[in-house]
PDB file of C-alpha atoms in Angstrom:
ATOM      1  CA  MET E  15      11.515  28.641   6.445  1.00  0.00           C
ATOM      2  CA  ILE E  16      13.489  25.484   5.599  1.00  0.00           C
ATOM      3  CA  ILE E  17      10.312  23.383   5.746  1.00  0.00           C
ATOM      4  CA  LEU E  18       8.509  25.795   3.421  1.00  0.00           C
ATOM      5  CA  LEU E  19      11.387  25.620   0.926  1.00  0.00           C
ATOM      6  CA  LEU E  20      11.328  21.811   1.003  1.00  0.00           C
ATOM      7  CA  ILE E  21       7.592  21.760   0.345  1.00  0.00           C
ATOM      8  CA  ALA E  22       7.893  24.295  -2.459  1.00  0.00           C
ATOM      9  CA  SER E  23      10.677  22.349  -4.168  1.00  0.00           C
ATOM     10  CA  SER E  24       8.765  19.083  -3.803  1.00  0.00           C
ATOM     11  CA  SER E  25       5.631  20.569  -5.316  1.00  0.00           C
ATOM     12  CA  SER E  26       7.623  21.984  -8.242  1.00  0.00           C
ATOM     13  CA  CYS E  27       8.826  18.462  -9.059  1.00  0.00           C
ATOM     14  CA  PHE E  28       5.323  17.635 -10.233  1.00  0.00           C
ATOM     15  CA  SER E  29       4.615  20.928 -11.965  1.00  0.00           C
ATOM     16  CA  GLN E  30       7.880  21.117 -13.923  1.00  0.00           C
ATOM     17  CA  GLY E  31       7.870  17.514 -15.127  1.00  0.00           C
ATOM     18  CA  LYS E  32      11.487  16.852 -14.223  1.00  0.00           C
ATOM     19  CA  ASN E  33      13.306  13.941 -12.595  1.00  0.00           C
ATOM     20  CA  ALA E  34      13.716  14.666  -8.909  1.00  0.00           C
ATOM     21  CA  ASN E  35      14.112  12.977  -5.538  1.00  0.00           C
ATOM     22  CA  SER E  36      13.069  14.538  -2.267  1.00  0.00           C
ATOM     23  CA  SER E  37      11.941  13.752   1.254  1.00  0.00           C
ATOM     24  CA  GLY E  38      10.718  15.637   4.281  1.00  0.00           C
ATOM     25  CA  ARG E  39       7.924  16.067   6.792  1.00  0.00           C
ATOM     26  CA  ILE E  40       4.529  17.702   6.395  1.00  0.00           C
ATOM     27  CA  ASN E  41       2.529  18.035   9.596  1.00  0.00           C
ATOM     28  CA  GLY E  42       4.698  15.348  11.122  1.00  0.00           C
ATOM     29  CA  ILE E  43       4.193  12.840   8.273  1.00  0.00           C
ATOM     30  CA  PHE E  44       7.436  11.736   6.655  1.00  0.00           C
ATOM     31  CA  TYR E  45       7.403  11.268   2.886  1.00  0.00           C
ATOM     32  CA  GLU E  46       9.966  10.152   0.336  1.00  0.00           C
ATOM     33  CA  MET E  47       9.457  10.517  -3.381  1.00  0.00           C
ATOM     34  CA  SER E  48      11.174   9.948  -6.674  1.00  0.00           C
ATOM     35  CA  VAL E  49       9.533  11.691  -9.630  1.00  0.00           C
ATOM     36  CA  ARG E  50      10.228  10.769 -13.248  1.00  0.00           C
ATOM     37  CA  THR E  51       9.516  12.822 -16.316  1.00  0.00           C
ATOM     38  CA  GLY E  52       6.632  12.332 -18.696  1.00  0.00           C
ATOM     39  CA  ASP E  53       3.592  10.212 -17.992  1.00  0.00           C
ATOM     40  CA  ALA E  54       5.282   7.528 -15.924  1.00  0.00           C
ATOM     41  CA  PRO E  55       2.930   6.042 -13.317  1.00  0.00           C
ATOM     42  CA  LEU E  56       3.153   7.543  -9.838  1.00  0.00           C
ATOM     43  CA  VAL E  57       2.721   4.805  -7.229  1.00  0.00           C
ATOM     44  CA  ILE E  58       1.767   6.140  -3.793  1.00  0.00           C
ATOM     45  CA  ILE E  59       2.890   3.564  -1.226  1.00  0.00           C
ATOM     46  CA  VAL E  60       1.529   3.129   2.304  1.00  0.00           C
ATOM     47  CA  PRO E  61       3.390   0.528   4.404  1.00  0.00           C
ATOM     48  CA  GLY E  62       1.811  -1.649   7.062  1.00  0.00           C
ATOM     49  CA  PHE E  63       2.336  -1.799  10.815  1.00  0.00           C
ATOM     50  CA  THR E  64       6.037  -1.512  11.839  1.00  0.00           C
ATOM     51  CA  GLN E  65       7.021  -0.842   8.216  1.00  0.00           C
ATOM     52  CA  TYR E  66       8.358   2.395   6.715  1.00  0.00           C
ATOM     53  CA  ASN E  67      10.198   3.698   3.657  1.00  0.00           C
ATOM     54  CA  MET E  68      13.561   2.232   4.667  1.00  0.00           C
ATOM     55  CA  SER E  69      12.353  -1.236   5.666  1.00  0.00           C
ATOM     56  CA  GLN E  70      14.140  -3.756   3.466  1.00  0.00           C
ATOM     57  CA  GLU E  71      10.869  -4.707   1.782  1.00  0.00           C
ATOM     58  CA  PHE E  72      10.282  -1.138   0.654  1.00  0.00           C
ATOM     59  CA  ILE E  73      13.883  -0.522  -0.338  1.00  0.00           C
ATOM     60  CA  LYS E  74      13.473  -3.436  -2.752  1.00  0.00           C
ATOM     61  CA  LEU E  75      10.062  -2.217  -3.923  1.00  0.00           C
ATOM     62  CA  LYS E  76      11.341   1.296  -4.619  1.00  0.00           C
ATOM     63  CA  LYS E  77      14.341  -0.066  -6.493  1.00  0.00           C
ATOM     64  CA  LYS E  78      12.063  -2.184  -8.649  1.00  0.00           C
ATOM     65  CA  LEU E  79       9.817   0.787  -9.451  1.00  0.00           C
ATOM     66  CA  GLU E  80      12.840   2.878 -10.380  1.00  0.00           C
ATOM     67  CA  GLU E  81      14.118   0.114 -12.657  1.00  0.00           C
ATOM     68  CA  PHE E  82      10.904   0.423 -14.608  1.00  0.00           C
ATOM     69  CA  GLY E  83      11.161   4.194 -14.784  1.00  0.00           C
ATOM     70  CA  TRP E  84       8.168   4.799 -12.544  1.00  0.00           C
ATOM     71  CA  SER E  85       7.655   7.492  -9.932  1.00  0.00           C
ATOM     72  CA  PHE E  86       6.906   6.648  -6.318  1.00  0.00           C
ATOM     73  CA  LEU E  87       5.849   8.454  -3.169  1.00  0.00           C
ATOM     74  CA  THR E  88       6.119   6.607   0.157  1.00  0.00           C
ATOM     75  CA  LEU E  89       4.141   7.850   3.162  1.00  0.00           C
ATOM     76  CA  ASN E  90       5.319   6.647   6.557  1.00  0.00           C
ATOM     77  CA  PRO E  91       2.545   6.134   9.102  1.00  0.00           C
ATOM     78  CA  PRO E  92       2.883   8.225  12.276  1.00  0.00           C
ATOM     79  CA  GLU E  93       5.496   6.928  14.730  1.00  0.00           C
ATOM     80  CA  HIS E  94       7.147   4.785  12.058  1.00  0.00           C
ATOM     81  CA  GLY E  95      10.689   5.158  10.776  1.00  0.00           C
ATOM     82  CA  HIS E  96      14.161   5.882  12.112  1.00  0.00           C
ATOM     83  CA  ASP E  97      13.083   9.282  13.466  1.00  0.00           C
ATOM     84  CA  SER E  98       9.619   8.143  14.502  1.00  0.00           C
ATOM     85  CA  MET E  99       9.687  10.283  17.648  1.00  0.00           C
ATOM     86  CA  LEU E 100       9.406  13.385  15.430  1.00  0.00           C
ATOM     87  CA  SER E 101       5.979  12.402  14.105  1.00  0.00           C
ATOM     88  CA  GLU E 102       2.935  14.216  15.434  1.00  0.00           C
ATOM     89  CA  GLY E 103       0.148  12.180  16.972  1.00  0.00           C
ATOM     90  CA  ASN E 104      -0.175   8.463  17.500  1.00  0.00           C
ATOM     91  CA  TYR E 105      -0.481   5.681  14.972  1.00  0.00           C
ATOM     92  CA  SER E 106      -4.241   5.130  14.811  1.00  0.00           C
ATOM     93  CA  TRP E 107      -4.380   1.844  12.871  1.00  0.00           C
ATOM     94  CA  GLY E 108      -5.889   3.477   9.798  1.00  0.00           C
ATOM     95  CA  GLU E 109      -8.446   5.687  11.521  1.00  0.00           C
ATOM     96  CA  ASN E 110      -6.818   9.114  11.064  1.00  0.00           C
ATOM     97  CA  GLU E 111      -4.082   8.337   8.545  1.00  0.00           C
ATOM     98  CA  PRO E 112      -6.224   8.610   5.365  1.00  0.00           C
ATOM     99  CA  SER E 113      -7.070  12.288   5.901  1.00  0.00           C
ATOM    100  CA  LEU E 114      -3.523  13.045   7.106  1.00  0.00           C
ATOM    101  CA  PHE E 115      -2.014  11.461   4.020  1.00  0.00           C
ATOM    102  CA  LEU E 116      -4.417  13.208   1.644  1.00  0.00           C
ATOM    103  CA  HIS E 117      -3.359  16.531   3.164  1.00  0.00           C
ATOM    104  CA  VAL E 118       0.268  15.632   2.418  1.00  0.00           C
ATOM    105  CA  LEU E 119      -0.645  14.814  -1.188  1.00  0.00           C
ATOM    106  CA  ASP E 120      -2.487  18.123  -1.530  1.00  0.00           C
ATOM    107  CA  THR E 121       0.511  20.019  -0.146  1.00  0.00           C
ATOM    108  CA  LEU E 122       2.913  18.267  -2.498  1.00  0.00           C
ATOM    109  CA  GLY E 123       0.710  18.986  -5.501  1.00  0.00           C
ATOM    110  CA  VAL E 124       0.589  15.400  -6.705  1.00  0.00           C
ATOM    111  CA  TRP E 125      -2.741  15.928  -8.478  1.00  0.00           C
ATOM    112  CA  LYS E 126      -0.848  17.529 -11.351  1.00  0.00           C
ATOM    113  CA  GLN E 127       0.030  13.940 -12.260  1.00  0.00           C
ATOM    114  CA  ARG E 128      -2.542  12.095 -14.360  1.00  0.00           C
ATOM    115  CA  ASN E 129      -1.357   8.548 -13.778  1.00  0.00           C
ATOM    116  CA  ILE E 130      -1.683   7.957 -10.011  1.00  0.00           C
ATOM    117  CA  HIS E 131      -2.120   4.577  -8.319  1.00  0.00           C
ATOM    118  CA  LEU E 132      -2.507   3.808  -4.602  1.00  0.00           C
ATOM    119  CA  LEU E 133      -0.666   0.782  -3.169  1.00  0.00           C
ATOM    120  CA  GLY E 134      -1.137  -0.298   0.449  1.00  0.00           C
ATOM    121  CA  PHE E 135      -0.010  -3.263   2.525  1.00  0.00           C
ATOM    122  CA  SER E 136      -1.974  -4.742   5.446  1.00  0.00           C
ATOM    123  CA  ILE E 137      -3.193  -1.796   7.578  1.00  0.00           C
ATOM    124  CA  GLY E 138      -1.694   0.357   4.830  1.00  0.00           C
ATOM    125  CA  ALA E 139      -4.130  -1.316   2.439  1.00  0.00           C
ATOM    126  CA  LYS E 140      -6.985  -0.376   4.757  1.00  0.00           C
ATOM    127  CA  ILE E 141      -5.667   3.196   4.584  1.00  0.00           C
ATOM    128  CA  VAL E 142      -5.479   3.424   0.771  1.00  0.00           C
ATOM    129  CA  LEU E 143      -8.975   1.982   0.400  1.00  0.00           C
ATOM    130  CA  GLU E 144     -10.305   4.732   2.662  1.00  0.00           C
ATOM    131  CA  MET E 145      -8.238   7.347   0.809  1.00  0.00           C
ATOM    132  CA  SER E 146      -9.813   6.195  -2.444  1.00  0.00           C
ATOM    133  CA  ARG E 147     -13.288   6.448  -0.931  1.00  0.00           C
ATOM    134  CA  LEU E 148     -12.661   9.988   0.321  1.00  0.00           C
ATOM    135  CA  LEU E 149     -11.421  11.027  -3.123  1.00  0.00           C
ATOM    136  CA  GLN E 150     -14.675  10.015  -4.821  1.00  0.00           C
ATOM    137  CA  SER E 151     -16.207  13.366  -3.863  1.00  0.00           C
ATOM    138  CA  GLN E 152     -13.246  15.266  -5.345  1.00  0.00           C
ATOM    139  CA  PRO E 153     -13.169  14.426  -9.058  1.00  0.00           C
ATOM    140  CA  GLU E 154     -10.340  16.880  -9.684  1.00  0.00           C
ATOM    141  CA  LYS E 155      -8.143  14.531  -7.626  1.00  0.00           C
ATOM    142  CA  HIS E 156      -8.245  11.498  -9.866  1.00  0.00           C
ATOM    143  CA  ILE E 157      -6.558   8.156  -9.285  1.00  0.00           C
ATOM    144  CA  GLN E 158      -6.325   5.405 -11.861  1.00  0.00           C
ATOM    145  CA  SER E 159      -6.534   2.404  -9.518  1.00  0.00           C
ATOM    146  CA  VAL E 160      -6.022   0.977  -6.043  1.00  0.00           C
ATOM    147  CA  VAL E 161      -3.936  -2.072  -5.140  1.00  0.00           C
ATOM    148  CA  SER E 162      -4.817  -3.596  -1.758  1.00  0.00           C
ATOM    149  CA  VAL E 163      -2.340  -6.156  -0.425  1.00  0.00           C
ATOM    150  CA  ALA E 164      -3.773  -8.226   2.451  1.00  0.00           C
ATOM    151  CA  SER E 165      -6.170  -5.637   3.841  1.00  0.00           C
ATOM    152  CA  PRO E 166      -8.282  -6.661   6.821  1.00  0.00           C
ATOM    153  CA  THR E 167     -12.022  -6.125   6.528  1.00  0.00           C
ATOM    154  CA  ALA E 168     -11.699  -4.265   9.849  1.00  0.00           C
ATOM    155  CA  THR E 169      -8.887  -3.808  12.357  1.00  0.00           C
ATOM    156  CA  GLY E 170     -10.739  -6.015  14.811  1.00  0.00           C
ATOM    157  CA  ASP E 171     -10.760  -8.820  12.231  1.00  0.00           C
ATOM    158  CA  ILE E 172      -6.995  -9.328  12.246  1.00  0.00           C
ATOM    159  CA  ASN E 173      -6.814 -12.950  13.298  1.00  0.00           C
ATOM    160  CA  LEU E 174      -3.409 -14.568  13.187  1.00  0.00           C
ATOM    161  CA  GLN E 175      -3.436 -18.212  12.285  1.00  0.00           C
ATOM    162  CA  LEU E 176      -2.152 -20.433  15.073  1.00  0.00           C
ATOM    163  CA  SER E 177      -2.903 -23.686  13.331  1.00  0.00           C
ATOM    164  CA  GLY E 178      -0.431 -25.482  11.126  1.00  0.00           C
ATOM    165  CA  ASP E 179       3.247 -24.618  11.349  1.00  0.00           C
ATOM    166  CA  LEU E 180       3.592 -22.361  14.392  1.00  0.00           C
ATOM    167  CA  ARG E 181       7.042 -21.219  13.288  1.00  0.00           C
ATOM    168  CA  HIS E 182       5.575 -18.932  10.624  1.00  0.00           C
ATOM    169  CA  PRO E 183       4.196 -16.170  12.858  1.00  0.00           C
ATOM    170  CA  PHE E 184       7.353 -16.088  14.973  1.00  0.00           C
ATOM    171  CA  GLU E 185       9.658 -16.093  11.955  1.00  0.00           C
ATOM    172  CA  CYS E 186       7.739 -13.268  10.299  1.00  0.00           C
ATOM    173  CA  PHE E 187       7.150 -11.075  13.334  1.00  0.00           C
ATOM    174  CA  SER E 188      10.653 -11.430  14.766  1.00  0.00           C
ATOM    175  CA  ARG E 189      11.991  -9.313  11.908  1.00  0.00           C
ATOM    176  CA  PRO E 190       9.983  -6.166  12.744  1.00  0.00           C
ATOM    177  CA  ILE E 191      10.989  -6.474  16.402  1.00  0.00           C
ATOM    178  CA  GLN E 192      14.668  -6.951  15.640  1.00  0.00           C
ATOM    179  CA  GLU E 193      15.168  -4.702  12.640  1.00  0.00           C
ATOM    180  CA  ARG E 194      12.443  -2.069  12.365  1.00  0.00           C
ATOM    181  CA  MET E 195      11.969  -0.522  15.779  1.00  0.00           C
ATOM    182  CA  SER E 196      12.753  -0.874  19.442  1.00  0.00           C
ATOM    183  CA  LEU E 197      10.698  -3.037  21.762  1.00  0.00           C
ATOM    184  CA  LEU E 198       9.632   0.116  23.595  1.00  0.00           C
ATOM    185  CA  ARG E 199       8.316   1.706  20.394  1.00  0.00           C
ATOM    186  CA  LEU E 200       6.557  -1.499  19.386  1.00  0.00           C
ATOM    187  CA  PHE E 201       4.889  -1.708  22.800  1.00  0.00           C
ATOM    188  CA  HIS E 202       3.776   1.912  22.547  1.00  0.00           C
ATOM    189  CA  LEU E 203       2.329   1.438  19.091  1.00  0.00           C
ATOM    190  CA  SER E 204       0.513  -1.733  20.012  1.00  0.00           C
ATOM    191  CA  PHE E 205      -1.621  -0.422  22.837  1.00  0.00           C
ATOM    192  CA  VAL E 206      -2.400   3.275  22.452  1.00  0.00           C
ATOM    193  CA  ASP E 207      -5.067   3.410  19.738  1.00  0.00           C
ATOM    194  CA  LEU E 208      -5.565  -0.236  18.846  1.00  0.00           C
ATOM    195  CA  PRO E 209      -8.640  -0.793  21.089  1.00  0.00           C
ATOM    196  CA  LEU E 210     -10.379   2.279  19.649  1.00  0.00           C
ATOM    197  CA  SER E 211      -9.690   1.131  16.104  1.00  0.00           C
ATOM    198  CA  GLN E 212     -11.036  -2.324  16.904  1.00  0.00           C
ATOM    199  CA  LEU E 213     -14.251  -0.919  18.348  1.00  0.00           C
ATOM    200  CA  ASN E 214     -14.815   1.853  15.805  1.00  0.00           C
ATOM    201  CA  LEU E 215     -16.128   0.185  12.662  1.00  0.00           C
ATOM    202  CA  SER E 216     -17.214   3.389  10.915  1.00  0.00           C
ATOM    203  CA  ARG E 217     -13.998   3.565   8.879  1.00  0.00           C
ATOM    204  CA  SER E 218     -13.539  -0.136   8.307  1.00  0.00           C
ATOM    205  CA  PRO E 219     -13.090  -1.026   4.627  1.00  0.00           C
ATOM    206  CA  ILE E 220     -15.959  -3.517   4.634  1.00  0.00           C
ATOM    207  CA  LYS E 221     -18.390  -0.733   5.601  1.00  0.00           C
ATOM    208  CA  HIS E 222     -17.662   1.605   2.710  1.00  0.00           C
ATOM    209  CA  ILE E 223     -15.868  -0.278  -0.027  1.00  0.00           C
ATOM    210  CA  ASP E 224     -19.013  -0.210  -2.163  1.00  0.00           C
ATOM    211  CA  GLU E 225     -18.510   3.575  -2.444  1.00  0.00           C
ATOM    212  CA  ILE E 226     -15.189   3.200  -4.253  1.00  0.00           C
ATOM    213  CA  LEU E 227     -15.517   3.899  -7.970  1.00  0.00           C
ATOM    214  CA  SER E 228     -11.918   3.130  -8.945  1.00  0.00           C
ATOM    215  CA  PRO E 229     -10.540  -0.191 -10.204  1.00  0.00           C
ATOM    216  CA  ILE E 230      -9.282  -2.340  -7.317  1.00  0.00           C
ATOM    217  CA  LEU E 231      -6.786  -5.196  -7.349  1.00  0.00           C
ATOM    218  CA  PHE E 232      -6.727  -7.344  -4.210  1.00  0.00           C
ATOM    219  CA  ILE E 233      -3.554  -9.366  -3.648  1.00  0.00           C
ATOM    220  CA  HIS E 234      -3.357 -11.873  -0.804  1.00  0.00           C
ATOM    221  CA  SER E 235      -1.304 -14.921   0.054  1.00  0.00           C
ATOM    222  CA  THR E 236      -3.289 -18.147   0.124  1.00  0.00           C
ATOM    223  CA  ASP E 237      -2.194 -19.059   3.673  1.00  0.00           C
ATOM    224  CA  ASP E 238      -1.517 -15.630   5.176  1.00  0.00           C
ATOM    225  CA  TRP E 239      -0.594 -16.243   8.812  1.00  0.00           C
ATOM    226  CA  LEU E 240      -1.826 -12.844  10.079  1.00  0.00           C
ATOM    227  CA  ILE E 241      -4.805 -11.655   8.011  1.00  0.00           C
ATOM    228  CA  ARG E 242      -6.663 -14.605   6.599  1.00  0.00           C
ATOM    229  CA  SER E 243      -7.144 -14.656   2.845  1.00  0.00           C
ATOM    230  CA  TYR E 244     -10.946 -14.789   2.967  1.00  0.00           C
ATOM    231  CA  GLN E 245     -10.961 -11.148   4.079  1.00  0.00           C
ATOM    232  CA  SER E 246      -9.874  -9.965   0.628  1.00  0.00           C
ATOM    233  CA  LEU E 247     -12.642 -12.090  -0.837  1.00  0.00           C
ATOM    234  CA  GLN E 248     -15.175 -10.401   1.437  1.00  0.00           C
ATOM    235  CA  LEU E 249     -13.931  -6.988   0.354  1.00  0.00           C
ATOM    236  CA  TYR E 250     -14.009  -8.054  -3.280  1.00  0.00           C
ATOM    237  CA  ASN E 251     -17.608  -9.206  -2.971  1.00  0.00           C
ATOM    238  CA  GLU E 252     -18.670  -5.892  -1.427  1.00  0.00           C
ATOM    239  CA  ALA E 253     -16.831  -3.643  -3.916  1.00  0.00           C
ATOM    240  CA  THR E 254     -19.796  -3.745  -6.263  1.00  0.00           C
ATOM    241  CA  ASN E 255     -19.363  -0.243  -7.718  1.00  0.00           C
ATOM    242  CA  SER E 256     -15.761  -0.631  -8.756  1.00  0.00           C
ATOM    243  CA  PRO E 257     -15.623  -0.648 -12.581  1.00  0.00           C
ATOM    244  CA  HIS E 258     -13.106  -3.467 -12.463  1.00  0.00           C
ATOM    245  CA  ARG E 259     -12.034  -5.546  -9.505  1.00  0.00           C
ATOM    246  CA  ALA E 260      -9.955  -8.680  -9.245  1.00  0.00           C
ATOM    247  CA  ILE E 261      -8.319 -10.922  -6.641  1.00  0.00           C
ATOM    248  CA  ARG E 262      -4.995 -12.606  -7.164  1.00  0.00           C
ATOM    249  CA  TYR E 263      -3.821 -15.120  -4.566  1.00  0.00           C
ATOM    250  CA  ILE E 264      -0.122 -15.933  -4.259  1.00  0.00           C
ATOM    251  CA  PRO E 265       0.620 -19.420  -2.864  1.00  0.00           C
ATOM    252  CA  THR E 266       2.562 -18.704   0.346  1.00  0.00           C
ATOM    253  CA  TYR E 267       1.991 -18.196   4.076  1.00  0.00           C
ATOM    254  CA  LEU E 268       3.808 -14.838   4.114  1.00  0.00           C
ATOM    255  CA  HIS E 269       1.909 -11.706   5.035  1.00  0.00           C
ATOM    256  CA  ALA E 270       1.687  -8.626   2.802  1.00  0.00           C
ATOM    257  CA  GLU E 271       5.093  -6.998   2.172  1.00  0.00           C
ATOM    258  CA  SER E 272       6.898 -10.047   3.560  1.00  0.00           C
ATOM    259  CA  MET E 273       6.179 -11.659   0.189  1.00  0.00           C
ATOM    260  CA  LEU E 274       8.825  -9.339  -1.235  1.00  0.00           C
ATOM    261  CA  THR E 275      11.724 -10.600   0.854  1.00  0.00           C
ATOM    262  CA  GLU E 276      11.465 -13.590   3.180  1.00  0.00           C
ATOM    263  CA  ASP E 277      12.263 -16.798   1.316  1.00  0.00           C
ATOM    264  CA  SER E 278       9.966 -15.513  -1.365  1.00  0.00           C
ATOM    265  CA  VAL E 279      11.839 -15.142  -4.624  1.00  0.00           C
ATOM    266  CA  GLU E 280       9.025 -16.841  -6.529  1.00  0.00           C
ATOM    267  CA  ALA E 281       6.320 -14.987  -4.619  1.00  0.00           C
ATOM    268  CA  ALA E 282       8.048 -11.676  -5.336  1.00  0.00           C
ATOM    269  CA  LYS E 283       8.210 -12.441  -9.053  1.00  0.00           C
ATOM    270  CA  VAL E 284       4.484 -13.122  -9.120  1.00  0.00           C
ATOM    271  CA  PHE E 285       3.737 -10.014  -7.054  1.00  0.00           C
ATOM    272  CA  TYR E 286       5.675  -7.677  -9.337  1.00  0.00           C
ATOM    273  CA  ARG E 287       4.181  -9.203 -12.457  1.00  0.00           C
ATOM    274  CA  LEU E 288       0.675  -8.677 -11.056  1.00  0.00           C
ATOM    275  CA  LEU E 289       1.431  -5.128  -9.941  1.00  0.00           C
ATOM    276  CA  PHE E 290       3.027  -3.966 -13.159  1.00  0.00           C
ATOM    277  CA  GLU E 291       0.533  -5.559 -15.504  1.00  0.00           C
ATOM    278  CA  TRP E 292      -2.350  -4.134 -13.502  1.00  0.00           C
ATOM    279  CA  ILE E 293      -0.980  -0.600 -13.418  1.00  0.00           C
ATOM    280  CA  ILE E 294      -0.168  -0.608 -17.108  1.00  0.00           C
ATOM    281  CA  SER E 295      -3.699  -1.830 -17.833  1.00  0.00           C
ATOM    282  CA  PHE E 296      -5.184   1.099 -15.934  1.00  0.00           C
ATOM    283  CA  SER E 297      -2.941   3.868 -17.176  1.00  0.00           C
ATOM    284  CA  ASP E 298      -4.569   6.329 -19.536  1.00  0.00           C
ATOM    285  CA  SER E 299      -1.316   7.651 -20.936  1.00  0.00           C
ATOM    286  CA  PRO E 300       0.530   6.094 -23.886  1.00  0.00           C
ATOM    287  CA  TRP E 301       3.506   5.550 -21.561  1.00  0.00           C
ATOM    288  CA  THR E 302       4.854   2.029 -21.931  1.00  0.00           C
ATOM    289  CA  GLY E 303       7.765   1.842 -19.511  1.00  0.00           C
ATOM    290  CA  ASN E 304      11.329   0.700 -19.976  1.00  0.00           C
ATOM    291  CA  THR E 305      10.985  -3.056 -20.093  1.00  0.00           C
ATOM    292  CA  ILE E 306       7.333  -4.120 -20.069  1.00  0.00           C
ATOM    293  CA  HIS E 307       6.086  -2.369 -23.185  1.00  0.00           C
ATOM    294  CA  HIS E 308       4.730  -5.716 -24.365  1.00  0.00           C
ATOM    295  CA  VAL E 309       1.974  -5.685 -21.734  1.00  0.00           C
ATOM    296  CA  GLN E 310      -1.375  -5.282 -23.440  1.00  0.00           C
ATOM    297  CA  LYS E 311      -4.079  -3.067 -21.976  1.00  0.00           C
ATOM    298  CA  ASP E 312      -7.086  -5.201 -21.191  1.00  0.00           C
ATOM    299  CA  ARG E 313      -9.975  -3.532 -19.395  1.00  0.00           C
ATOM    300  CA  THR E 314     -12.682  -6.106 -19.513  1.00  0.00           C
ATOM    301  CA  SER E 315     -15.759  -5.396 -17.440  1.00  0.00           C
ATOM    302  CA  THR E 316     -15.899  -6.686 -13.896  1.00  0.00           C
ATOM    303  CA  ASP E 317     -16.167 -10.443 -13.877  1.00  0.00           C
ATOM    304  CA  PRO E 318     -17.646 -11.880 -10.649  1.00  0.00           C
ATOM    305  CA  SER E 319     -15.357 -14.870 -11.050  1.00  0.00           C
ATOM    306  CA  ASP E 320     -12.152 -12.847 -11.526  1.00  0.00           C
ATOM    307  CA  ILE E 321     -10.444 -14.694  -8.675  1.00  0.00           C
ATOM    308  CA  THR E 322      -7.210 -16.513  -9.441  1.00  0.00           C
ATOM    309  CA  VAL E 323      -4.503 -18.391  -7.541  1.00  0.00           C
ATOM    310  CA  MET E 324      -1.307 -17.518  -9.331  1.00  0.00           C
ATOM    311  CA  PRO E 325       1.094 -20.360 -10.195  1.00  0.00           C
ATOM    312  CA  TYR E 326       4.826 -19.982  -9.782  1.00  0.00           C
ATOM    313  CA  THR E 327       6.178 -19.815 -13.327  1.00  0.00           C
TER     314      THR E 327
END
């Protein structure tokens, strides 16, 4: 009964157009959302491996979205989060999560919103790309755009970079081990469904990205230590049916959401500028936000050379 009341109240947040915060579980998937009135963009966030709604990267991201008056909905992957043992099923490295997450969105009634954007990091980016593909056959469930941050072309293509400064992988990966979950949980996540995901290419982004009909922004660091930057370029080249696609490279070695925290003040500034300008450009509503109303909407047709390394300014 309590679960049904939570779901009902969460769904009413979208239908009544009121400011509201809520969280809960639907079929074992934990969600957290903050809904703002009017036509503010709703950013649906899917974290990467070991990340969840209360990781420091996503605390900062949510705060930034709230500062701009935007709505957000964070979906924790199975077995991620402080109460990860309550989740149903194993983390499947993006194989099963897209359909699970879409069921959560259906239950919450998010499709009443008309200004929805998907944002995923690393394996979470793989997940949102597949979610977008699945939604193509359901036009009543419309999204405005997808933002893919350091997606692999396939799970089996994750290829950490052991050349150059070897401190980078250890510095980056020590944080998830120390701060995000126990060693036991990390071990469990690493070996249950990873081999299957590596072998099963049927749901890999590179196989189906040409079916996505939504605008796609690819963001990647130039020297990503975990998922090499050329993988976003490969996805970009295959996303031929997207009405507008672009790649923006940020000059750092940090991977995905790590650009938002670890020695990355400049990288974070670039990331947020890219994210906000992109979402404003692909928002149909006249909503202009609290502080970036000066951003001009520019929907030029897809340019095959729309690939840019962003300077720190």
